[in-house]
CSV table of N, CA and C in Angstrom, one decimal:
chain,number,residue,atom,x,y,z
A,390,UNK,N,18.5,7.7,-6.9
A,390,UNK,CA,17.6,8.6,-6.2
A,390,UNK,C,17.3,7.9,-4.8
A,391,UNK,N,17.1,8.7,-3.8
A,391,UNK,CA,16.9,8.2,-2.5
A,391,UNK,C,15.5,8.5,-2.0
A,392,UNK,N,15.1,7.7,-1.0
A,392,UNK,CA,13.9,8.0,-0.3
A,392,UNK,C,14.1,9.1,0.7
A,393,UNK,N,13.3,10.1,0.7
A,393,UNK,CA,13.5,11.2,1.6
A,393,UNK,C,12.8,10.9,2.9
A,394,UNK,N,13.4,11.5,4.0
A,394,UNK,CA,12.8,11.3,5.3
A,394,UNK,C,13.0,12.5,6.2
A,395,UNK,N,12.1,12.7,7.2
A,395,UNK,CA,12.2,13.7,8.2
A,395,UNK,C,12.2,13.0,9.5
A,396,UNK,N,12.7,13.7,10.5
A,396,UNK,CA,12.7,13.2,11.9
A,396,UNK,C,11.5,13.8,12.7
A,397,UNK,N,10.9,12.9,13.5
A,397,UNK,CA,9.7,13.3,14.3
A,397,UNK,C,9.8,12.6,15.6
A,398,UNK,N,9.3,13.3,16.7
A,398,UNK,CA,9.3,12.8,18.0
A,398,UNK,C,7.9,12.1,18.2
A,399,UNK,N,7.9,10.9,18.7
A,399,UNK,CA,6.7,10.2,19.0
A,399,UNK,C,6.7,9.5,20.3
A,400,UNK,N,5.5,9.3,20.9
A,400,UNK,CA,5.4,8.6,22.2
A,400,UNK,C,5.3,7.1,21.9
A,401,UNK,N,5.7,6.3,22.9
A,401,UNK,CA,5.5,4.9,22.8
A,401,UNK,C,4.0,4.6,23.1
A,402,UNK,N,3.2,4.1,22.1
A,402,UNK,CA,1.8,3.9,22.4
A,402,UNK,C,1.5,2.9,23.5
A,403,UNK,N,2.4,2.0,23.8
A,403,UNK,CA,2.1,1.1,24.9
A,403,UNK,C,2.6,1.6,26.3
A,404,UNK,N,3.3,2.7,26.3
A,404,UNK,CA,3.8,3.3,27.5
A,404,UNK,C,3.8,4.9,27.4
A,405,UNK,N,2.6,5.5,27.7
A,405,UNK,CA,2.4,6.9,27.5
A,405,UNK,C,3.3,7.7,28.4
A,406,UNK,N,3.8,7.1,29.5
A,406,UNK,CA,4.7,7.8,30.4
A,406,UNK,C,6.2,7.9,30.0
A,407,UNK,N,6.5,7.0,29.0
A,407,UNK,CA,7.9,7.0,28.6
A,407,UNK,C,8.2,8.3,27.8
A,408,UNK,N,9.4,8.7,27.8
A,408,UNK,CA,9.8,9.9,27.1
A,408,UNK,C,9.6,9.7,25.5
A,409,UNK,N,9.3,10.8,24.8
A,409,UNK,CA,9.2,10.6,23.4
A,409,UNK,C,10.6,10.3,22.8
A,410,UNK,N,10.6,9.6,21.7
A,410,UNK,CA,11.8,9.2,21.0
A,410,UNK,C,11.7,9.8,19.5
A,411,UNK,N,12.9,9.9,18.9
A,411,UNK,CA,13.0,10.4,17.6
A,411,UNK,C,12.9,9.3,16.6
A,412,UNK,N,12.1,9.4,15.6
A,412,UNK,CA,11.9,8.3,14.6
A,412,UNK,C,12.0,9.0,13.2
A,413,UNK,N,12.4,8.2,12.2
A,413,UNK,CA,12.4,8.6,10.8
A,413,UNK,C,11.0,8.4,10.2
A,414,UNK,N,10.6,9.3,9.4
A,414,UNK,CA,9.3,9.2,8.7
A,414,UNK,C,9.5,9.5,7.3
A,415,UNK,N,9.1,8.6,6.4
A,415,UNK,CA,9.3,8.8,5.0
A,415,UNK,C,8.4,10.0,4.5
A,416,UNK,N,9.0,10.8,3.6
A,416,UNK,CA,8.2,11.9,3.0
A,416,UNK,C,8.2,11.7,1.5
A,417,UNK,N,7.0,11.8,0.9
A,417,UNK,CA,6.8,11.6,-0.5
A,417,UNK,C,7.5,12.7,-1.3
A,418,UNK,N,8.0,12.4,-2.4
A,418,UNK,CA,8.8,13.3,-3.2
A,418,UNK,C,8.1,13.4,-4.6
A,419,UNK,N,6.9,14.0,-4.6
A,419,UNK,CA,6.1,14.1,-5.8
A,419,UNK,C,5.2,12.9,-6.0
A,420,UNK,N,4.5,12.9,-7.1
A,420,UNK,CA,3.6,11.7,-7.3
A,420,UNK,C,3.6,11.5,-8.8
A,421,UNK,N,3.1,10.3,-9.2
A,421,UNK,CA,3.0,9.9,-10.6
A,421,UNK,C,1.5,9.6,-10.8
A,422,UNK,N,0.9,10.1,-11.8
A,422,UNK,CA,-0.5,9.9,-12.1
A,422,UNK,C,-0.7,8.6,-13.0
A,423,UNK,N,-1.9,8.2,-13.0
A,423,UNK,CA,-2.2,7.1,-13.9
A,423,UNK,C,-1.9,7.4,-15.3
A,424,UNK,N,-2.2,8.6,-15.8
A,424,UNK,CA,-1.9,9.0,-17.1
A,424,UNK,C,-0.4,9.0,-17.4
A,425,UNK,N,0.4,9.5,-16.5
A,425,UNK,CA,1.9,9.4,-16.7
A,425,UNK,C,2.4,8.0,-16.7
A,426,UNK,N,1.9,7.1,-15.8
A,426,UNK,CA,2.3,5.7,-15.9
A,426,UNK,C,2.0,5.1,-17.2
A,427,UNK,N,0.8,5.4,-17.7
A,427,UNK,CA,0.4,4.8,-19.0
A,427,UNK,C,1.3,5.3,-20.1
A,428,UNK,N,1.7,6.6,-20.1
A,428,UNK,CA,2.6,7.1,-21.1
A,428,UNK,C,4.0,6.4,-21.0
A,429,UNK,N,4.5,6.2,-19.8
A,429,UNK,CA,5.8,5.5,-19.6
A,429,UNK,C,5.7,4.1,-20.1
A,430,UNK,N,4.6,3.4,-19.8
A,430,UNK,CA,4.5,2.0,-20.3
A,430,UNK,C,4.4,2.0,-21.8
A,431,UNK,N,3.7,2.9,-22.4
A,431,UNK,CA,3.5,2.9,-23.8
A,431,UNK,C,4.9,3.2,-24.5
A,432,UNK,N,5.7,4.1,-23.9
A,432,UNK,CA,7.0,4.4,-24.5
A,432,UNK,C,7.9,3.2,-24.6
A,433,UNK,N,7.7,2.2,-23.7
A,433,UNK,CA,8.5,1.0,-23.8
A,433,UNK,C,7.9,-0.1,-24.8
A,434,UNK,N,6.9,0.3,-25.5
A,434,UNK,CA,6.2,-0.6,-26.4
A,434,UNK,C,6.1,0.0,-27.8
A,435,UNK,N,6.2,-0.8,-28.8
A,435,UNK,CA,6.0,-0.3,-30.2
A,435,UNK,C,4.6,-0.6,-30.7
A,436,UNK,N,3.8,-1.3,-29.9
A,436,UNK,CA,2.5,-1.8,-30.4
A,436,UNK,C,1.3,-1.1,-29.7
A,437,UNK,N,1.5,-0.5,-28.6
A,437,UNK,CA,0.3,0.1,-27.9
A,437,UNK,C,0.5,1.6,-27.6
A,438,UNK,N,-0.6,2.3,-27.6
A,438,UNK,CA,-0.5,3.8,-27.3
A,438,UNK,C,-0.7,4.0,-25.8
A,439,UNK,N,-0.5,5.2,-25.3
A,439,UNK,CA,-0.7,5.5,-23.9
A,439,UNK,C,-2.2,5.5,-23.6
A,440,UNK,N,-3.1,5.7,-24.6
A,440,UNK,CA,-4.5,5.6,-24.4
A,440,UNK,C,-4.9,4.2,-24.2
A,441,UNK,N,-4.3,3.3,-25.0
A,441,UNK,CA,-4.5,1.8,-24.8
A,441,UNK,C,-4.2,1.4,-23.4
A,442,UNK,N,-3.0,1.8,-23.0
A,442,UNK,CA,-2.5,1.4,-21.6
A,442,UNK,C,-3.4,2.0,-20.6
A,443,UNK,N,-3.8,3.2,-20.7
A,443,UNK,CA,-4.7,3.9,-19.7
A,443,UNK,C,-6.0,3.1,-19.7
A,444,UNK,N,-6.6,2.7,-20.8
A,444,UNK,CA,-7.8,2.0,-20.8
A,444,UNK,C,-7.7,0.6,-20.1
A,445,UNK,N,-6.6,0.0,-20.3
A,445,UNK,CA,-6.3,-1.3,-19.6
A,445,UNK,C,-6.2,-1.1,-18.1
A,446,UNK,N,-5.5,0.0,-17.7
A,446,UNK,CA,-5.3,0.2,-16.2
A,446,UNK,C,-6.6,0.6,-15.6
A,447,UNK,N,-7.5,1.3,-16.3
A,447,UNK,CA,-8.8,1.7,-15.8
A,447,UNK,C,-9.6,0.4,-15.6
A,448,UNK,N,-9.6,-0.5,-16.5
A,448,UNK,CA,-10.3,-1.7,-16.4
A,448,UNK,C,-9.7,-2.6,-15.3
A,449,UNK,N,-8.4,-2.6,-15.2
A,449,UNK,CA,-7.7,-3.3,-14.1
A,449,UNK,C,-8.3,-2.8,-12.7
A,450,UNK,N,-8.4,-1.5,-12.6
A,450,UNK,CA,-8.9,-1.0,-11.3
A,450,UNK,C,-10.3,-1.5,-11.0
A,451,UNK,N,-11.2,-1.5,-12.0
A,451,UNK,CA,-12.5,-2.0,-11.9
A,451,UNK,C,-12.5,-3.4,-11.4
A,452,UNK,N,-11.7,-4.2,-12.1
A,452,UNK,CA,-11.6,-5.7,-11.8
A,452,UNK,C,-11.1,-5.9,-10.4
A,453,UNK,N,-10.1,-5.1,-10.0
A,453,UNK,CA,-9.5,-5.3,-8.7
A,453,UNK,C,-10.6,-4.9,-7.6
A,454,UNK,N,-11.3,-3.9,-7.8
A,454,UNK,CA,-12.4,-3.5,-6.9
A,454,UNK,C,-13.4,-4.6,-6.7
A,455,UNK,N,-13.8,-5.1,-7.9
A,455,UNK,CA,-14.9,-6.2,-7.8
A,455,UNK,C,-14.4,-7.4,-7.1
A,456,UNK,N,-13.2,-7.9,-7.4
A,456,UNK,CA,-12.7,-9.1,-6.8
A,456,UNK,C,-12.4,-9.0,-5.4
A,457,UNK,N,-11.8,-7.8,-5.0
A,457,UNK,CA,-11.6,-7.6,-3.6
A,457,UNK,C,-12.8,-7.5,-2.8
A,458,UNK,N,-13.9,-6.8,-3.3
A,458,UNK,CA,-15.1,-6.7,-2.6
A,458,UNK,C,-15.8,-8.0,-2.5
A,459,UNK,N,-15.5,-9.0,-3.3
A,459,UNK,CA,-16.0,-10.4,-3.2
A,459,UNK,C,-15.1,-11.3,-2.3
A,460,UNK,N,-14.1,-10.7,-1.7
A,460,UNK,CA,-13.3,-11.4,-0.7
A,460,UNK,C,-12.1,-12.2,-1.3
A,461,UNK,N,-11.8,-12.0,-2.6
A,461,UNK,CA,-10.8,-12.7,-3.2
A,461,UNK,C,-9.4,-12.0,-3.0
A,462,UNK,N,-8.4,-12.8,-3.0
A,462,UNK,CA,-7.0,-12.3,-3.1
A,462,UNK,C,-6.7,-12.1,-4.6
A,463,UNK,N,-6.2,-10.9,-4.9
A,463,UNK,CA,-5.8,-10.7,-6.3
A,463,UNK,C,-4.3,-10.7,-6.4
A,464,UNK,N,-3.8,-11.7,-7.2
A,464,UNK,CA,-2.4,-11.8,-7.4
A,464,UNK,C,-1.9,-11.3,-8.7
A,465,UNK,N,-0.9,-10.5,-8.7
A,465,UNK,CA,-0.4,-9.8,-9.9
A,465,UNK,C,1.0,-10.4,-10.2
A,466,UNK,N,1.1,-11.7,-10.2
A,466,UNK,CA,2.4,-12.4,-10.5
A,466,UNK,C,3.5,-11.9,-9.6
A,467,UNK,N,4.6,-11.5,-10.2
A,467,UNK,CA,5.8,-11.1,-9.5
A,467,UNK,C,5.6,-9.7,-8.9
A,468,UNK,N,4.6,-9.0,-9.3
A,468,UNK,CA,4.3,-7.7,-8.7
A,468,UNK,C,3.9,-7.8,-7.3
A,469,UNK,N,3.0,-8.6,-7.0
A,469,UNK,CA,2.5,-8.8,-5.6
A,469,UNK,C,1.0,-9.2,-5.5
A,470,UNK,N,0.4,-9.1,-4.3
A,470,UNK,CA,-0.9,-9.5,-4.1
A,470,UNK,C,-1.7,-8.4,-3.3
A,471,UNK,N,-3.0,-8.2,-3.6
A,471,UNK,CA,-3.8,-7.4,-2.9
A,471,UNK,C,-4.9,-8.2,-2.2
A,472,UNK,N,-5.3,-7.8,-1.0
A,472,UNK,CA,-6.2,-8.5,-0.2
A,472,UNK,C,-6.9,-7.6,0.8
A,473,UNK,N,-8.1,-7.9,1.2
A,473,UNK,CA,-8.9,-7.1,2.2
A,473,UNK,C,-8.5,-7.7,3.5
A,474,UNK,N,-8.2,-6.8,4.5
A,474,UNK,CA,-8.1,-7.2,5.9
A,474,UNK,C,-9.1,-6.4,6.7
A,475,UNK,N,-9.5,-6.9,7.8
A,475,UNK,CA,-10.6,-6.2,8.6
A,475,UNK,C,-10.1,-6.1,10.1
A,476,UNK,N,-10.7,-5.2,10.8
A,476,UNK,CA,-10.4,-5.1,12.2
A,476,UNK,C,-11.8,-5.1,12.9
A,477,UNK,N,-11.8,-5.6,14.1
A,477,UNK,CA,-13.0,-5.7,14.9
A,477,UNK,C,-12.8,-5.6,16.4
A,478,UNK,N,-13.9,-5.3,17.1
A,478,UNK,CA,-13.8,-5.4,18.5
A,478,UNK,C,-13.8,-6.9,18.9
A,479,UNK,N,-13.2,-7.2,20.1
A,479,UNK,CA,-13.2,-8.6,20.5
A,479,UNK,C,-14.3,-8.9,21.5
A,480,UNK,N,-14.7,-10.2,21.5
A,480,UNK,CA,-15.6,-10.7,22.5
A,480,UNK,C,-15.0,-11.9,23.2
A,481,UNK,N,-15.7,-12.2,24.3
A,481,UNK,CA,-15.1,-13.3,25.1
A,481,UNK,C,-15.3,-14.7,24.5
A,482,UNK,N,-16.4,-14.8,23.7
A,482,UNK,CA,-16.8,-16.1,23.1
A,482,UNK,C,-17.2,-15.9,21.6
A,483,UNK,N,-17.2,-16.9,20.8
A,483,UNK,CA,-17.7,-16.8,19.5
A,483,UNK,C,-19.2,-16.5,19.4
A,484,UNK,N,-19.9,-17.0,20.4
A,484,UNK,CA,-21.4,-16.8,20.4
A,484,UNK,C,-21.7,-15.3,20.6
A,485,UNK,N,-20.9,-14.6,21.2
A,485,UNK,CA,-21.2,-13.2,21.5
A,485,UNK,C,-20.8,-12.3,20.3
A,486,UNK,N,-20.1,-12.8,19.4
A,486,UNK,CA,-19.6,-12.0,18.2
A,486,UNK,C,-20.7,-11.9,17.2
A,487,UNK,N,-20.8,-10.6,16.6
A,487,UNK,CA,-21.7,-10.4,15.5
A,487,UNK,C,-21.0,-9.4,14.6
A,488,UNK,N,-21.4,-9.4,13.3
A,488,UNK,CA,-20.7,-8.6,12.3
A,488,UNK,C,-20.7,-7.1,12.6
A,489,UNK,N,-21.6,-6.6,13.4
A,489,UNK,CA,-21.6,-5.2,13.7
A,489,UNK,C,-20.4,-4.8,14.5
A,490,UNK,N,-19.7,-5.8,15.1
A,490,UNK,CA,-18.4,-5.5,15.8
A,490,UNK,C,-17.2,-5.3,14.9
A,491,UNK,N,-17.4,-5.5,13.6
A,491,UNK,CA,-16.4,-5.3,12.6
A,491,UNK,C,-16.3,-3.8,12.4
A,492,UNK,N,-15.1,-3.2,12.6
A,492,UNK,CA,-15.0,-1.7,12.5
A,492,UNK,C,-14.8,-1.3,11.1
A,493,UNK,N,-14.2,-2.1,10.2
A,493,UNK,CA,-14.0,-1.7,8.9
A,493,UNK,C,-12.9,-2.5,8.2
A,494,UNK,N,-12.7,-2.2,6.9
A,494,UNK,CA,-11.7,-3.0,6.2
A,494,UNK,C,-10.6,-2.0,5.6
A,495,UNK,N,-9.6,-2.6,5.2
A,495,UNK,CA,-8.6,-1.9,4.4
A,495,UNK,C,-7.9,-2.8,3.4
A,496,UNK,N,-7.3,-2.3,2.4
A,496,UNK,CA,-6.7,-3.1,1.4
A,496,UNK,C,-5.2,-3.2,1.8
A,497,UNK,N,-4.7,-4.4,1.8
A,497,UNK,CA,-3.3,-4.7,2.1
A,497,UNK,C,-2.7,-5.2,0.8
A,498,UNK,N,-1.4,-4.8,0.7
A,498,UNK,CA,-0.6,-5.2,-0.5
A,498,UNK,C,0.6,-5.9,0.0
A,499,UNK,N,0.9,-7.1,-0.5
A,499,UNK,CA,2.1,-7.9,-0.2
A,499,UNK,C,2.9,-7.9,-1.5
A,500,UNK,N,4.1,-7.2,-1.4
A,500,UNK,CA,4.9,-7.1,-2.6
A,500,UNK,C,5.5,-8.4,-3.0
A,501,UNK,N,5.7,-8.6,-4.3
A,501,UNK,CA,6.3,-9.7,-4.9
A,501,UNK,C,7.8,-9.6,-4.8
A,502,UNK,N,8.5,-10.6,-5.4
A,502,UNK,CA,10.0,-10.7,-5.2
A,502,UNK,C,10.7,-9.4,-5.7
A,503,UNK,N,10.3,-8.9,-6.9
A,503,UNK,CA,11.0,-7.7,-7.4
A,503,UNK,C,10.9,-6.5,-6.5
A,504,UNK,N,9.7,-6.3,-6.0
A,504,UNK,CA,9.5,-5.1,-5.1
A,504,UNK,C,10.2,-5.3,-3.7
A,505,UNK,N,10.2,-6.6,-3.3
A,505,UNK,CA,10.9,-6.9,-2.0
A,505,UNK,C,12.4,-6.6,-2.2
A,506,UNK,N,13.0,-7.0,-3.3
A,506,UNK,CA,14.4,-6.8,-3.6
A,506,UNK,C,14.7,-5.3,-3.7
A,507,UNK,N,13.8,-4.5,-4.3
A,507,UNK,CA,13.9,-3.1,-4.3
A,507,UNK,C,14.0,-2.5,-2.9
A,508,UNK,N,13.2,-3.0,-2.0
A,508,UNK,CA,13.2,-2.5,-0.6
A,508,UNK,C,14.5,-2.8,0.0
A,509,UNK,N,15.2,-3.9,-0.3
A,509,UNK,CA,16.5,-4.3,0.3
A,509,UNK,C,17.6,-3.4,-0.2
A,510,UNK,N,17.4,-2.7,-1.3
A,510,UNK,CA,18.4,-1.9,-1.9
A,510,UNK,C,18.2,-0.3,-1.8
A,511,UNK,N,17.2,0.1,-1.0
A,511,UNK,CA,16.9,1.5,-0.9
A,511,UNK,C,18.1,2.3,-0.2
A,512,UNK,N,18.2,3.5,-0.6
A,512,UNK,CA,19.1,4.4,0.1
A,512,UNK,C,18.2,5.5,0.6
A,513,UNK,N,18.7,6.2,1.7
A,513,UNK,CA,17.9,7.2,2.3
A,513,UNK,C,18.6,8.5,2.4
A,514,UNK,N,17.8,9.6,2.4
A,514,UNK,CA,18.4,11.0,2.4
A,514,UNK,C,17.5,11.8,3.3
A,515,UNK,N,18.1,12.5,4.3
A,515,UNK,CA,17.4,13.3,5.2
A,515,UNK,C,17.0,14.6,4.5
A,516,UNK,N,15.7,14.9,4.6
A,516,UNK,CA,15.1,16.1,4.0
A,516,UNK,C,15.6,17.3,4.8
A,517,UNK,N,16.0,18.3,4.1
A,517,UNK,CA,16.5,19.5,4.8
A,517,UNK,C,15.5,20.6,5.0
């Protein structure tokens, strides 16, 4: 299976006068729900049901939320790591900075070795 993409014209954000260029943009090809993932995981096991897996995944989500909100990096072994990153307005000096200048946060994910290897072996297909 290939990653689907479409072509789109975009401006250079650092040079608004430059002509637009054509770039590839990945397009999702369906989605997989938590329930479906739990069923797939359970199918690979003889000892747990999809309900058991779903319960663990729900608890995992709660733990991930708690630890990230406390500023921790959450490592999932070879799967990868989740971490909070923030963006803020800048000031000339540290003395002028205050937390109200922080615009917000987002969750970043750094894939582990298996997912990085998967990225190196992707194939692509233009969506018609």
